[in-house]
XYZ file of C-alpha atoms in Angstrom:
498
model
C 10.671 -8.258 -33.877
C 8.555 -7.781 -37.078
C 6.854 -11.101 -38.348
C 8.654 -10.553 -41.729
C 11.778 -10.730 -40.165
C 11.240 -13.312 -37.874
C 10.198 -15.511 -40.369
C 13.331 -14.662 -42.549
C 15.454 -15.218 -39.494
C 13.951 -18.207 -38.733
C 14.544 -19.556 -42.088
C 18.196 -18.604 -41.879
C 18.612 -20.339 -38.580
C 17.143 -23.565 -39.869
C 19.177 -23.725 -42.910
C 22.224 -23.255 -40.924
C 23.851 -25.697 -38.508
C 25.631 -22.436 -37.349
C 25.696 -19.028 -38.279
C 29.127 -19.537 -39.500
C 30.073 -21.479 -42.778
C 33.502 -23.110 -44.069
C 35.762 -21.400 -46.513
C 34.863 -24.591 -48.565
C 31.014 -23.737 -48.392
C 31.730 -20.033 -49.068
C 34.235 -21.299 -52.099
C 31.287 -23.579 -53.327
C 29.262 -20.468 -53.687
C 30.861 -18.078 -55.653
C 31.762 -20.642 -57.964
C 28.708 -21.180 -59.083
C 28.392 -19.728 -62.346
C 25.505 -16.801 -62.577
C 23.812 -17.044 -66.206
C 21.784 -14.201 -67.508
C 18.718 -16.149 -66.978
C 19.254 -17.331 -63.193
C 20.659 -13.747 -61.655
C 18.119 -11.244 -64.044
C 15.088 -13.503 -64.846
C 15.835 -12.404 -68.241
C 15.337 -14.305 -71.820
C 15.118 -12.327 -74.755
C 12.767 -14.685 -76.036
C 10.025 -14.184 -73.412
C 10.612 -10.401 -72.975
C 7.124 -8.695 -73.959
C 6.910 -6.289 -76.482
C 4.841 -3.255 -74.706
C 5.970 0.442 -75.277
C 4.356 3.611 -74.221
C 1.789 3.438 -76.959
C 0.659 0.440 -75.313
C 0.602 1.361 -71.879
C -1.370 4.790 -72.544
C -4.279 2.311 -74.691
C -4.500 -0.161 -71.434
C -4.385 2.917 -68.791
C -2.264 2.197 -66.472
C 1.503 0.965 -65.743
C 3.095 -1.251 -62.654
C 5.775 -0.288 -60.771
C 7.931 -2.846 -59.110
C 8.948 -1.682 -55.608
C 9.804 -3.556 -52.544
C 8.424 -2.974 -48.696
C 11.050 -0.804 -47.815
C 11.579 2.454 -45.621
C 12.243 3.928 -49.278
C 10.429 1.660 -51.431
C 6.521 1.664 -50.130
C 5.159 1.477 -46.779
C 2.230 2.030 -44.863
C 2.331 5.027 -41.859
C -0.967 5.337 -40.186
C -3.139 4.066 -42.574
C -1.371 6.113 -45.309
C 0.793 4.729 -48.446
C 4.538 6.275 -48.264
C 7.660 6.242 -49.331
C 10.596 7.580 -51.616
C 9.780 6.081 -54.839
C 6.191 5.782 -54.255
C 5.705 9.150 -53.980
C 8.306 10.153 -57.067
C 6.503 7.303 -59.030
C 2.905 8.781 -58.116
C 4.212 12.141 -59.056
C 5.009 10.471 -62.529
C 1.745 8.830 -63.125
C -0.109 11.804 -62.500
C 1.704 14.008 -64.757
C 1.035 11.548 -67.837
C -2.518 10.946 -66.468
C -2.237 7.575 -66.157
C -3.334 4.956 -63.430
C -0.507 3.732 -61.439
C -0.042 0.149 -60.189
C 2.170 -1.563 -57.306
C 3.600 -5.094 -57.448
C 5.477 -5.538 -54.331
C 8.144 -7.950 -54.819
C 10.621 -8.463 -52.578
C 13.079 -10.647 -54.751
C 15.556 -8.830 -56.972
C 15.588 -12.041 -59.275
C 11.542 -12.004 -59.426
C 11.741 -8.216 -60.057
C 13.669 -8.479 -63.103
C 11.569 -11.311 -64.466
C 8.500 -9.248 -63.904
C 9.946 -6.704 -65.720
C 10.915 -8.670 -68.788
C 7.485 -10.435 -69.024
C 5.319 -7.681 -68.801
C 4.237 -7.910 -65.282
C 5.659 -4.645 -64.526
C 6.736 -1.651 -66.450
C 9.504 0.024 -63.995
C 11.850 -1.406 -61.450
C 11.979 0.793 -58.886
C 14.270 -0.586 -56.451
C 16.774 1.948 -55.986
C 18.858 0.334 -58.030
C 22.610 0.743 -58.690
C 23.480 0.996 -62.405
C 26.022 -1.441 -63.391
C 27.356 -2.951 -66.681
C 26.330 -6.305 -65.882
C 22.472 -4.982 -65.406
C 22.750 -2.677 -68.931
C 22.804 -5.580 -70.432
C 19.752 -7.085 -70.001
C 17.717 -3.323 -69.188
C 17.525 0.110 -69.816
C 18.073 2.860 -66.798
C 16.602 5.723 -66.647
C 18.598 9.544 -65.931
C 19.901 8.920 -62.191
C 18.105 9.853 -59.253
C 21.357 10.467 -57.470
C 24.708 9.148 -56.934
C 25.147 6.870 -53.830
C 28.094 4.782 -52.253
C 28.130 1.373 -50.963
C 28.715 1.252 -47.392
C 29.409 -1.605 -45.079
C 26.919 -1.996 -42.566
C 28.319 -3.073 -38.669
C 27.262 -3.317 -35.300
C 29.018 -0.895 -32.557
C 29.530 -2.492 -29.013
C 26.391 -3.223 -26.760
C 27.751 -0.676 -24.396
C 28.562 1.939 -27.266
C 26.848 4.602 -25.323
C 29.371 4.160 -22.404
C 32.389 4.344 -24.266
C 34.566 7.271 -25.902
C 34.614 7.583 -29.392
C 38.135 6.402 -30.112
C 37.243 3.113 -28.202
C 34.287 2.527 -30.579
C 36.354 3.000 -33.301
C 38.692 0.637 -32.367
C 35.932 -2.119 -32.387
C 35.014 -0.972 -35.891
C 36.294 -2.183 -39.020
C 37.382 0.693 -41.360
C 39.823 -0.725 -43.730
C 38.693 -2.926 -46.487
C 41.571 -4.987 -45.977
C 40.134 -6.353 -42.919
C 37.246 -8.207 -44.549
C 39.383 -10.723 -45.583
C 38.215 -14.116 -44.442
C 34.599 -12.237 -43.249
C 31.120 -13.173 -43.831
C 29.448 -10.808 -45.763
C 25.580 -11.154 -46.209
C 24.140 -9.409 -49.197
C 20.869 -9.558 -50.962
C 20.817 -12.034 -53.703
C 20.885 -10.446 -57.214
C 21.995 -6.839 -55.791
C 25.183 -5.271 -56.982
C 26.900 -5.413 -53.836
C 28.025 -9.241 -54.593
C 30.014 -8.070 -57.884
C 31.607 -5.020 -56.218
C 32.440 -7.536 -52.562
C 34.321 -9.453 -55.513
C 36.135 -6.474 -56.858
C 36.893 -5.486 -53.764
C 37.962 -9.230 -53.061
C 40.520 -8.503 -55.540
C 41.567 -5.461 -54.941
C 42.734 -6.057 -51.412
C 44.098 -9.636 -52.476
C 42.197 -11.959 -50.169
C 38.505 -13.773 -50.014
C 35.597 -12.096 -48.698
C 33.336 -14.857 -47.972
C 29.754 -13.709 -49.423
C 26.512 -14.888 -48.648
C 23.613 -14.376 -50.685
C 21.558 -17.308 -50.777
C 18.537 -16.028 -49.221
C 16.352 -14.602 -52.019
C 13.284 -13.127 -50.219
C 15.518 -11.224 -47.779
C 15.607 -7.387 -48.901
C 18.280 -5.118 -47.781
C 16.524 -3.891 -44.860
C 15.762 -7.500 -43.581
C 19.735 -7.506 -43.404
C 20.374 -4.416 -41.690
C 18.038 -5.608 -39.008
C 19.653 -8.749 -38.765
C 22.950 -6.924 -38.066
C 21.086 -4.686 -35.372
C 19.956 -7.922 -33.740
C 23.475 -9.536 -33.651
C 22.400 -12.253 -35.764
C 25.149 -11.632 -38.750
C 28.156 -9.535 -38.355
C 27.724 -7.501 -41.800
C 26.133 -6.435 -44.801
C 26.154 -3.607 -47.603
C 23.744 -1.378 -48.238
C 23.500 1.858 -50.820
C 24.665 4.831 -48.329
C 21.241 6.874 -48.751
C 19.053 3.949 -47.337
C 22.203 2.802 -44.722
C 22.014 6.474 -43.165
C 18.059 6.258 -42.826
C 18.198 2.757 -41.177
C 21.200 4.089 -38.636
C 19.174 7.100 -37.368
C 16.700 4.585 -35.920
C 19.206 2.182 -34.832
C 21.655 4.174 -33.484
C 23.656 0.751 -32.971
C 24.561 0.524 -36.242
C 27.809 1.836 -37.981
C 27.296 2.994 -41.890
C 31.012 5.410 -42.529
C 32.876 2.589 -44.155
C 32.589 3.208 -47.911
C 33.723 0.009 -50.305
C 32.902 1.829 -53.686
C 33.170 5.046 -55.197
C 29.680 6.976 -55.583
C 27.236 5.110 -58.120
C 24.561 6.046 -60.171
C 20.648 5.180 -58.951
C 17.810 4.737 -61.364
C 14.948 2.833 -62.260
C 15.017 -0.079 -64.863
C 12.970 -0.644 -67.583
C 12.836 -2.746 -70.825
C 15.224 -2.814 -73.312
C 12.517 -3.064 -76.208
C 10.627 0.072 -74.496
C 12.366 3.432 -75.855
C 9.174 5.637 -75.828
C 8.651 4.290 -72.694
C 12.392 5.043 -71.652
C 12.069 8.551 -72.974
C 8.924 9.662 -71.366
C 10.475 9.068 -67.835
C 13.986 10.820 -68.797
C 11.973 13.705 -69.876
C 9.777 13.814 -66.768
C 13.072 13.473 -64.171
C 14.760 15.828 -66.322
C 11.909 18.252 -65.448
C 11.563 17.142 -61.708
C 15.016 17.720 -61.290
C 14.677 21.223 -61.804
C 11.821 21.737 -59.335
C 12.399 22.267 -55.752
C 9.385 19.683 -54.849
C 12.095 16.772 -56.208
C 14.250 17.591 -53.606
C 12.324 18.182 -50.875
C 11.012 14.798 -51.333
C 14.330 13.692 -51.315
C 15.247 15.317 -48.117
C 11.908 14.082 -46.704
C 13.001 10.446 -46.647
C 16.718 10.771 -46.392
C 17.298 13.744 -44.673
C 14.526 14.252 -42.159
C 16.112 12.582 -39.466
C 13.501 13.376 -36.562
C 10.403 12.537 -38.664
C 11.985 9.079 -40.587
C 12.633 7.810 -36.737
C 9.301 8.801 -35.754
C 7.594 7.172 -38.567
C 9.893 3.917 -38.366
C 9.506 3.421 -34.401
C 5.674 3.848 -34.587
C 3.574 0.659 -34.093
C 1.711 1.911 -37.604
C 4.613 1.327 -39.781
C 3.814 -1.006 -42.095
C 7.423 -2.622 -41.975
C 7.369 -2.807 -37.999
C 3.774 -4.471 -37.422
C 0.975 -5.656 -39.084
C -1.131 -2.873 -37.513
C -2.812 0.394 -39.879
C -4.205 2.363 -36.977
C -4.187 2.225 -33.196
C -8.126 1.339 -33.407
C -7.655 -2.013 -35.761
C -9.235 -3.933 -33.212
C -12.517 -2.254 -33.031
C -12.506 -1.973 -36.769
C -12.362 -5.760 -37.210
C -15.398 -5.813 -34.871
C -17.337 -3.167 -36.571
C -16.668 -4.405 -40.054
C -17.529 -7.772 -39.067
C -21.268 -6.365 -38.491
C -21.182 -4.732 -42.115
C -19.693 -7.839 -43.436
C -16.973 -5.790 -44.995
C -13.125 -6.657 -45.391
C -11.819 -4.808 -42.144
C -8.930 -3.268 -44.534
C -11.593 -1.516 -47.004
C -13.625 -0.305 -43.625
C -10.050 1.250 -42.220
C -9.456 2.975 -46.050
C -12.803 4.878 -45.392
C -11.907 6.065 -41.605
C -8.418 6.890 -42.889
C -10.050 9.090 -45.447
C -12.521 10.740 -43.255
C -10.056 11.486 -40.144
C -6.908 9.760 -40.843
C -7.539 7.849 -37.873
C -7.810 11.242 -35.627
C -10.867 10.685 -32.597
C -10.633 14.232 -32.272
C -10.716 15.478 -36.023
C -13.687 17.669 -36.460
C -14.824 19.435 -39.994
C -15.794 22.643 -40.795
C -19.277 21.641 -41.092
C -19.045 19.989 -37.711
C -18.780 16.397 -38.669
C -16.525 14.605 -35.829
C -14.510 11.864 -35.072
C -12.933 8.761 -36.788
C -16.054 8.577 -39.200
C -17.022 12.161 -39.414
C -20.447 11.663 -38.166
C -22.637 14.386 -37.994
C -24.166 15.252 -34.608
C -27.569 15.294 -35.423
C -26.852 11.590 -37.094
C -25.079 10.366 -33.987
C -28.031 11.410 -32.216
C -30.265 9.589 -34.154
C -28.388 6.476 -33.547
C -28.670 7.040 -30.212
C -24.662 8.280 -29.930
C -23.789 11.518 -28.117
C -20.211 11.772 -27.747
C -18.798 11.582 -30.973
C -15.309 11.856 -30.071
C -15.056 8.866 -28.076
C -13.551 5.966 -30.664
C -16.128 3.300 -29.852
C -19.186 5.269 -29.770
C -18.123 6.657 -33.099
C -17.498 3.752 -35.127
C -21.188 2.663 -33.649
C -23.037 5.362 -35.166
C -21.324 5.188 -38.478
C -21.822 1.445 -38.843
C -25.365 1.978 -37.923
C -25.204 4.402 -40.494
C -23.909 1.962 -43.229
C -26.264 -0.846 -42.084
C -29.158 1.547 -42.755
C -27.619 2.569 -46.220
C -26.796 -1.271 -47.129
C -31.044 -1.686 -47.077
C -31.653 1.245 -49.184
C -29.279 -0.484 -51.654
C -30.313 -4.467 -51.081
C -31.111 -4.818 -54.636
C -27.753 -4.396 -55.821
C -26.864 -8.208 -55.624
C -23.002 -7.731 -56.168
C -21.606 -6.941 -52.749
C -18.348 -5.066 -54.105
C -20.482 -2.895 -56.265
C -23.081 -2.663 -53.239
C -20.421 -1.212 -51.314
C -19.215 1.357 -53.763
C -23.148 3.165 -53.762
C -23.079 2.763 -49.928
C -19.484 4.683 -49.664
C -21.034 7.391 -52.103
C -23.948 7.873 -50.399
C -22.541 7.905 -47.188
C -20.440 11.176 -48.538
C -23.067 12.953 -50.242
C -26.263 11.144 -49.339
C -28.191 8.566 -50.840
C -30.415 11.115 -52.420
C -28.125 11.955 -54.929
C -26.741 8.630 -55.879
C -30.364 7.379 -56.494
C -30.929 10.618 -58.728
C -27.589 9.179 -60.777
C -29.535 6.037 -60.613
C -32.336 7.610 -62.306
C -30.338 9.173 -65.059
C -28.388 5.862 -65.998
C -31.634 4.070 -66.296
C -32.907 7.106 -69.014
C -30.065 7.054 -71.046
C -29.878 3.496 -71.225
C -26.727 2.426 -69.014
C -26.297 0.013 -66.167
C -28.031 1.238 -62.742
C -26.002 -1.039 -60.744
C -22.485 -0.892 -62.193
C -21.270 1.896 -60.411
C -18.848 3.277 -63.121
C -21.900 3.892 -65.177
C -24.014 5.350 -62.169
C -20.552 7.394 -61.183
C -20.962 9.182 -64.857
C -24.065 10.656 -64.347
C -23.263 11.297 -60.393
C -20.566 13.669 -62.167
C -23.220 15.006 -64.894
C -25.089 16.268 -61.910
C -23.291 19.219 -61.878
C -24.301 20.365 -65.126
C -27.647 22.059 -65.588
C -28.944 19.922 -68.265
C -28.677 16.716 -65.806
C -29.651 18.275 -62.429
C -32.517 20.157 -63.448
C -33.874 16.634 -65.313
C -37.474 15.675 -64.604
C -36.002 12.361 -62.938
C -33.712 14.265 -60.714
C -35.071 14.969 -57.180
C -32.151 16.196 -55.172
C -31.265 18.878 -57.593
C -27.467 19.997 -58.165
C -24.664 18.216 -57.013
C -20.536 18.820 -56.736
C -20.489 14.870 -58.352
C -16.993 14.666 -58.724
C -16.570 15.031 -54.519
C -18.282 11.759 -53.760
C -17.073 9.816 -57.026
C -13.546 10.933 -56.026
C -14.441 9.785 -52.269
C -15.171 6.234 -53.561
C -11.881 5.932 -55.803
C -9.522 7.165 -53.382
C -10.851 4.868 -50.461
C -10.672 2.121 -53.171
C -6.987 3.053 -53.858
C -6.212 3.012 -49.980
C -7.833 -0.359 -49.836
C -5.783 -1.778 -52.580
C -2.631 -0.505 -51.153
C -3.258 -2.426 -47.483
C -4.138 -5.372 -49.468
C -0.883 -5.306 -51.792
C 1.048 -4.760 -48.359
C -0.690 -7.249 -46.436
C -0.082 -9.719 -49.091
C 3.501 -9.332 -49.440
C 4.224 -9.671 -45.541
C 1.674 -12.863 -46.198
C 4.287 -14.155 -48.872
C 7.059 -13.816 -46.972
C 5.838 -15.693 -43.985
C 4.277 -18.418 -46.066
C 5.574 -18.839 -48.931
C 4.086 -22.098 -49.798
C 0.223 -19.798 -49.655
């Protein structure tokens, strides 16, 4: 069981004398009035006044997502997820940086949206009238039903289909008197309450665990710790693919709209999103992306069963242990080094570039030989050579006091050679820029592709396609930031007071 799920389950077990609750306790839970503030974190007086013009001016927007198989996760060091990829495409289309805020709690997500800590709520949200009072919804991405998630018998593989069917709940009337655990603040609660009215009996709804995401509840069903939960059909089907003991065929609603949420006072932002969604829906890329996460049975199962799927483990790659040891030698956070290796080789020890660079850190044979390493396809040997080269580059840039800035100069030098970066430093000094600030130096490294600059007397190494090393550094820092965000979301789930 993964660390996040274990923490949630532990909280569940510690807070309950038994897994079953009395009718009195369930009735009390349902009778508690859900105010706008408590359910949605909504307060008109605190709502931030930020629309598209202000977002463009600051240069980035923040998307609130969850760490799930459809929201955002890591697979072999690569950020992935349906919402993640869709939002990234949108950010590229408008030319604005995107930042992700991984927030397990729906209530916290609503609050962050309205107080300006986020600009889009991307939780695979159902559009409901109640939610429309507190936020605007974009054009829907798709339409899905809510379904009951339940567990087949342990020996289901040895049973005939009709025998399995007899053990499963197919008629919603059978939910009368049953406990159904749902994500707090989700649309599932209201749907179950309406269903209870329709079938003329009480459904015992349990939703007090704020940090439990829908997929965490699904895994509790898999483990047999709870009997029922509810999920949107697309998410339920994804989970049923890699947990075949699950049954998700019992629908409890008609198809509902799924969309992103934005603040009610940001009409320009909403119009921009809707225009882009409308354009995307006319492309094959949009539907290919949906199929990738919701219909590709083999690929989704392969990812989620992997040890390097961020929801199942804390591991980024098969080589985390030696990466941690290597990072300590250069005084880097190991996840920064992992981000560089992800960029270089995607953790493939047999990778070889067209110019002959080899292995995890894409070391050239000549460079490896200079550090006494000959087998660059051996992960330990490759890291040995790469780390020794980084140590040498750190000495080249030893006069830069800020360690974070120094790391950027080292990364750029690793990619393009320290000579071209030193040329950019000299150009920065000539034009009165800060020669120890990477952003200033990066500007002149890019300009080294223009004749005016690569023929300047202070330049010793000539022409350089400077965009490549600058983008190389940016991409590594981007990957690193995603690792930190996902790691923080797990840490917060395990150590709420930390």
